[in-house]
Amino acid sequence: MIIVTSNKGKYAEYREIMEREGISLELVLMSYPEEQLDTVEEVARRSAEFLRNVVGGDFFIDDSGLFIESLKGFPGVYSSYVNRTLGNEGILKLLDGKIDRGAEFRTCIAYYDGAVNIFVGKTRGVISTEIRGRNGFGYDPIFIPEGEGRTYAEMSTEEKDLLSHRSKAASAFINFLKKKKI
Ligand code: ITT
């Protein structure tokens, strides 16, 4: 199975989840233009439609975003740009003094196999008040999933996989692949 991404952290997580299910993963390391649409589903679908003429054969991509409630869903579909510009420090500054720190991480997988198939995973949580942990990537050091006291970055990859937005989307995707084989 081919994954197209510029993000090696994502690839590492998928490799762990999918190889456990006996699916070997090949990385096509490249970035592609992401249209600024309203939802991760629309962004993922449009990106897959663009990439089908670039990548030969079946592949999937992952479009993810962090939606912070008191910021009306920001950074959401702008998560990549905001991570590169404001970074985690910038997000914490935006939330300075805010009592409501609720947030949701969303992943949308778009799998192209002649048609685009969409799988979504969501995990609710809160934004921490400080940067914590060294594992993972991106917003991991500031996102505490529901029912946990630790940020994603304070967990091992296996622990993050047990509750992450990405692993939920990946489970739905893997179920689809299994059914397709039957
Ligand atoms: P692609 O090439 O796959 O698009 P990207 O890093 O641009 O890689 P996204 O647009 O999906 O990916 O991600 C938006 C931002 O959210 C980006 O800065 C990621 O680092 C971050 N992100 C995505 N998944 C994450 C996760 O599980 N934990 C922390 N940050 C994450």
PDB file of N, CA and C and ligand atoms in Angstrom, residues 4-7 10 13 30-32 34 61-66 76-81 83-84 105 107 137-141 152 160 164-166, ligand 1:
ATOM      1  N   VAL A   4       1.091   8.711   0.382  1.00  0.00           N
ATOM      2  CA  VAL A   4       1.747   9.917  -0.122  1.00  0.00           C
ATOM      3  C   VAL A   4       1.670  10.975   0.964  1.00  0.00           C
ATOM      4  N   THR A   5       2.818  11.411   1.440  1.00  0.00           N
ATOM      5  CA  THR A   5       2.860  12.452   2.477  1.00  0.00           C
ATOM      6  C   THR A   5       4.240  13.091   2.514  1.00  0.00           C
ATOM      7  N   SER A   6       4.293  14.305   3.044  1.00  0.00           N
ATOM      8  CA  SER A   6       5.588  14.961   3.270  1.00  0.00           C
ATOM      9  C   SER A   6       5.961  14.818   4.739  1.00  0.00           C
ATOM     10  N   ASN A   7       5.100  14.122   5.505  1.00  0.00           N
ATOM     11  CA  ASN A   7       5.245  14.092   6.959  1.00  0.00           C
ATOM     12  C   ASN A   7       5.670  12.690   7.432  1.00  0.00           C
ATOM     13  N   LYS A  10       3.666  10.956  10.294  1.00  0.00           N
ATOM     14  CA  LYS A  10       2.442  10.245   9.879  1.00  0.00           C
ATOM     15  C   LYS A  10       2.808   8.870   9.351  1.00  0.00           C
ATOM     16  N   GLU A  13       3.504   6.379  12.033  1.00  0.00           N
ATOM     17  CA  GLU A  13       2.303   5.894  12.725  1.00  0.00           C
ATOM     18  C   GLU A  13       1.544   4.887  11.866  1.00  0.00           C
ATOM     19  N   MET A  30       6.454  13.212  -0.634  1.00  0.00           N
ATOM     20  CA  MET A  30       6.293  14.430  -1.440  1.00  0.00           C
ATOM     21  C   MET A  30       5.180  15.302  -0.848  1.00  0.00           C
ATOM     22  N   SER A  31       5.301  16.601  -1.112  1.00  0.00           N
ATOM     23  CA  SER A  31       4.193  17.461  -0.707  1.00  0.00           C
ATOM     24  C   SER A  31       3.361  17.752  -1.951  1.00  0.00           C
ATOM     25  N   TYR A  32       2.106  18.050  -1.745  1.00  0.00           N
ATOM     26  CA  TYR A  32       1.215  18.333  -2.853  1.00  0.00           C
ATOM     27  C   TYR A  32       0.374  19.542  -2.477  1.00  0.00           C
ATOM     28  N   GLU A  34      -2.488  21.772  -1.301  1.00  0.00           N
ATOM     29  CA  GLU A  34      -3.735  21.521  -0.570  1.00  0.00           C
ATOM     30  C   GLU A  34      -4.648  22.713  -0.750  1.00  0.00           C
ATOM     31  N   ILE A  61      -3.875   9.128   1.158  1.00  0.00           N
ATOM     32  CA  ILE A  61      -3.301  10.299   1.819  1.00  0.00           C
ATOM     33  C   ILE A  61      -4.064  10.526   3.127  1.00  0.00           C
ATOM     34  N   ASP A  62      -3.508  11.367   3.964  1.00  0.00           N
ATOM     35  CA  ASP A  62      -4.108  11.686   5.272  1.00  0.00           C
ATOM     36  C   ASP A  62      -4.134  13.188   5.401  1.00  0.00           C
ATOM     37  N   ASP A  63      -5.321  13.749   5.569  1.00  0.00           N
ATOM     38  CA  ASP A  63      -5.389  15.180   5.868  1.00  0.00           C
ATOM     39  C   ASP A  63      -5.933  15.321   7.278  1.00  0.00           C
ATOM     40  N   SER A  64      -5.157  15.981   8.135  1.00  0.00           N
ATOM     41  CA  SER A  64      -5.537  16.097   9.545  1.00  0.00           C
ATOM     42  C   SER A  64      -5.615  17.556   9.964  1.00  0.00           C
ATOM     43  N   GLY A  65      -6.307  17.793  11.084  1.00  0.00           N
ATOM     44  CA  GLY A  65      -6.387  19.153  11.590  1.00  0.00           C
ATOM     45  C   GLY A  65      -6.786  19.169  13.053  1.00  0.00           C
ATOM     46  N   LEU A  66      -6.359  20.219  13.732  1.00  0.00           N
ATOM     47  CA  LEU A  66      -6.699  20.438  15.135  1.00  0.00           C
ATOM     48  C   LEU A  66      -7.738  21.548  15.193  1.00  0.00           C
ATOM     49  N   GLY A  76      -7.867  24.234  12.449  1.00  0.00           N
ATOM     50  CA  GLY A  76      -8.657  23.447  11.513  1.00  0.00           C
ATOM     51  C   GLY A  76      -7.922  23.120  10.219  1.00  0.00           C
ATOM     52  N   VAL A  77      -8.527  23.481   9.098  1.00  0.00           N
ATOM     53  CA  VAL A  77      -7.916  23.145   7.809  1.00  0.00           C
ATOM     54  C   VAL A  77      -6.640  23.972   7.541  1.00  0.00           C
ATOM     55  N   TYR A  78      -6.354  24.927   8.411  1.00  0.00           N
ATOM     56  CA  TYR A  78      -5.112  25.711   8.284  1.00  0.00           C
ATOM     57  C   TYR A  78      -4.003  25.180   9.192  1.00  0.00           C
ATOM     58  N   SER A  79      -4.205  23.973   9.753  1.00  0.00           N
ATOM     59  CA  SER A  79      -3.297  23.464  10.785  1.00  0.00           C
ATOM     60  C   SER A  79      -1.840  23.374  10.328  1.00  0.00           C
ATOM     61  N   SER A  80      -1.629  23.012   9.088  1.00  0.00           N
ATOM     62  CA  SER A  80      -0.266  22.844   8.594  1.00  0.00           C
ATOM     63  C   SER A  80       0.445  24.205   8.573  1.00  0.00           C
ATOM     64  N   TYR A  81      -0.196  25.191   7.993  1.00  0.00           N
ATOM     65  CA  TYR A  81       0.369  26.542   7.905  1.00  0.00           C
ATOM     66  C   TYR A  81       0.602  27.132   9.301  1.00  0.00           C
ATOM     67  N   ASN A  83       1.008  25.532  12.122  1.00  0.00           N
ATOM     68  CA  ASN A  83       2.081  24.827  12.813  1.00  0.00           C
ATOM     69  C   ASN A  83       3.445  25.367  12.378  1.00  0.00           C
ATOM     70  N   ARG A  84       3.566  25.684  11.096  1.00  0.00           N
ATOM     71  CA  ARG A  84       4.844  26.205  10.580  1.00  0.00           C
ATOM     72  C   ARG A  84       5.079  27.649  10.995  1.00  0.00           C
ATOM     73  N   PHE A 105      -9.117  16.616  17.444  1.00  0.00           N
ATOM     74  CA  PHE A 105      -8.187  16.291  16.371  1.00  0.00           C
ATOM     75  C   PHE A 105      -8.950  15.449  15.366  1.00  0.00           C
ATOM     76  N   THR A 107      -8.740  13.312  11.572  1.00  0.00           N
ATOM     77  CA  THR A 107      -7.975  12.783  10.441  1.00  0.00           C
ATOM     78  C   THR A 107      -8.940  12.310   9.384  1.00  0.00           C
ATOM     79  N   PHE A 137       4.924  14.391  16.837  1.00  0.00           N
ATOM     80  CA  PHE A 137       5.235  15.502  15.930  1.00  0.00           C
ATOM     81  C   PHE A 137       4.136  16.551  16.022  1.00  0.00           C
ATOM     82  N   GLY A 138       4.322  17.632  15.307  1.00  0.00           N
ATOM     83  CA  GLY A 138       3.289  18.654  15.168  1.00  0.00           C
ATOM     84  C   GLY A 138       2.733  19.144  16.504  1.00  0.00           C
ATOM     85  N   TYR A 139       1.402  19.018  16.653  1.00  0.00           N
ATOM     86  CA  TYR A 139       0.726  19.529  17.845  1.00  0.00           C
ATOM     87  C   TYR A 139       0.729  18.536  19.014  1.00  0.00           C
ATOM     88  N   ASP A 140       1.401  17.415  18.866  1.00  0.00           N
ATOM     89  CA  ASP A 140       1.388  16.397  19.930  1.00  0.00           C
ATOM     90  C   ASP A 140       1.744  16.947  21.321  1.00  0.00           C
ATOM     91  N   PRO A 141       2.719  17.866  21.446  1.00  0.00           N
ATOM     92  CA  PRO A 141       3.075  18.337  22.797  1.00  0.00           C
ATOM     93  C   PRO A 141       2.029  19.224  23.492  1.00  0.00           C
ATOM     94  N   TYR A 152      -0.194  13.807  23.882  1.00  0.00           N
ATOM     95  CA  TYR A 152       0.214  12.771  22.925  1.00  0.00           C
ATOM     96  C   TYR A 152       1.746  12.622  22.943  1.00  0.00           C
ATOM     97  N   LYS A 160      -0.290   6.231  21.904  1.00  0.00           N
ATOM     98  CA  LYS A 160      -1.040   7.196  21.086  1.00  0.00           C
ATOM     99  C   LYS A 160      -1.979   6.450  20.134  1.00  0.00           C
ATOM    100  N   SER A 164      -5.789   7.514  19.250  1.00  0.00           N
ATOM    101  CA  SER A 164      -5.658   8.685  18.378  1.00  0.00           C
ATOM    102  C   SER A 164      -6.687   8.749  17.258  1.00  0.00           C
ATOM    103  N   HIS A 165      -6.925   9.980  16.826  1.00  0.00           N
ATOM    104  CA  HIS A 165      -7.752  10.282  15.653  1.00  0.00           C
ATOM    105  C   HIS A 165      -7.269   9.478  14.441  1.00  0.00           C
ATOM    106  N   ARG A 166      -5.960   9.393  14.281  1.00  0.00           N
ATOM    107  CA  ARG A 166      -5.408   8.700  13.109  1.00  0.00           C
ATOM    108  C   ARG A 166      -5.698   7.198  13.157  1.00  0.00           C
TER     109      ARG A 166
HETATM  110  P1  ITT B   1       1.003  15.993   4.320  1.00  0.00           P
HETATM  111  O1  ITT B   1       2.137  16.081   3.334  1.00  0.00           O
HETATM  112  O2  ITT B   1       0.595  14.563   4.595  1.00  0.00           O
HETATM  113  O3  ITT B   1      -0.183  16.863   3.973  1.00  0.00           O
HETATM  114  P2  ITT B   1       1.210  17.754   6.648  1.00  0.00           P
HETATM  115  O4  ITT B   1       2.163  17.752   7.805  1.00  0.00           O
HETATM  116  O5  ITT B   1       1.077  19.001   5.839  1.00  0.00           O
HETATM  117  O6  ITT B   1       1.609  16.492   5.733  1.00  0.00           O
HETATM  118  P3  ITT B   1      -1.626  17.873   7.458  1.00  0.00           P
HETATM  119  O7  ITT B   1      -1.932  19.018   6.569  1.00  0.00           O
HETATM  120  O8  ITT B   1      -2.580  16.739   7.470  1.00  0.00           O
HETATM  121  O9  ITT B   1      -0.194  17.251   7.151  1.00  0.00           O
HETATM  122  O10 ITT B   1      -1.435  18.275   8.969  1.00  0.00           O
HETATM  123  C1  ITT B   1      -1.783  19.491   9.487  1.00  0.00           C
HETATM  124  C2  ITT B   1      -0.888  19.831  10.640  1.00  0.00           C
HETATM  125  O11 ITT B   1      -1.297  19.075  11.766  1.00  0.00           O
HETATM  126  C3  ITT B   1       0.605  19.548  10.419  1.00  0.00           C
HETATM  127  O12 ITT B   1       1.332  20.612  10.975  1.00  0.00           O
HETATM  128  C4  ITT B   1       0.848  18.271  11.196  1.00  0.00           C
HETATM  129  O13 ITT B   1       2.158  18.236  11.712  1.00  0.00           O
HETATM  130  C5  ITT B   1      -0.199  18.355  12.302  1.00  0.00           C
HETATM  131  N1  ITT B   1      -0.654  17.026  12.664  1.00  0.00           N
HETATM  132  C6  ITT B   1      -1.290  16.119  11.888  1.00  0.00           C
HETATM  133  N2  ITT B   1      -1.513  14.984  12.577  1.00  0.00           N
HETATM  134  C7  ITT B   1      -1.014  15.181  13.812  1.00  0.00           C
HETATM  135  C8  ITT B   1      -0.915  14.382  14.978  1.00  0.00           C
HETATM  136  O14 ITT B   1      -1.346  13.140  15.005  1.00  0.00           O
HETATM  137  N3  ITT B   1      -0.342  14.915  16.056  1.00  0.00           N
HETATM  138  C9  ITT B   1       0.125  16.173  16.054  1.00  0.00           C
HETATM  139  N4  ITT B   1       0.098  16.983  14.998  1.00  0.00           N
HETATM  140  C10 ITT B   1      -0.469  16.499  13.884  1.00  0.00           C
END
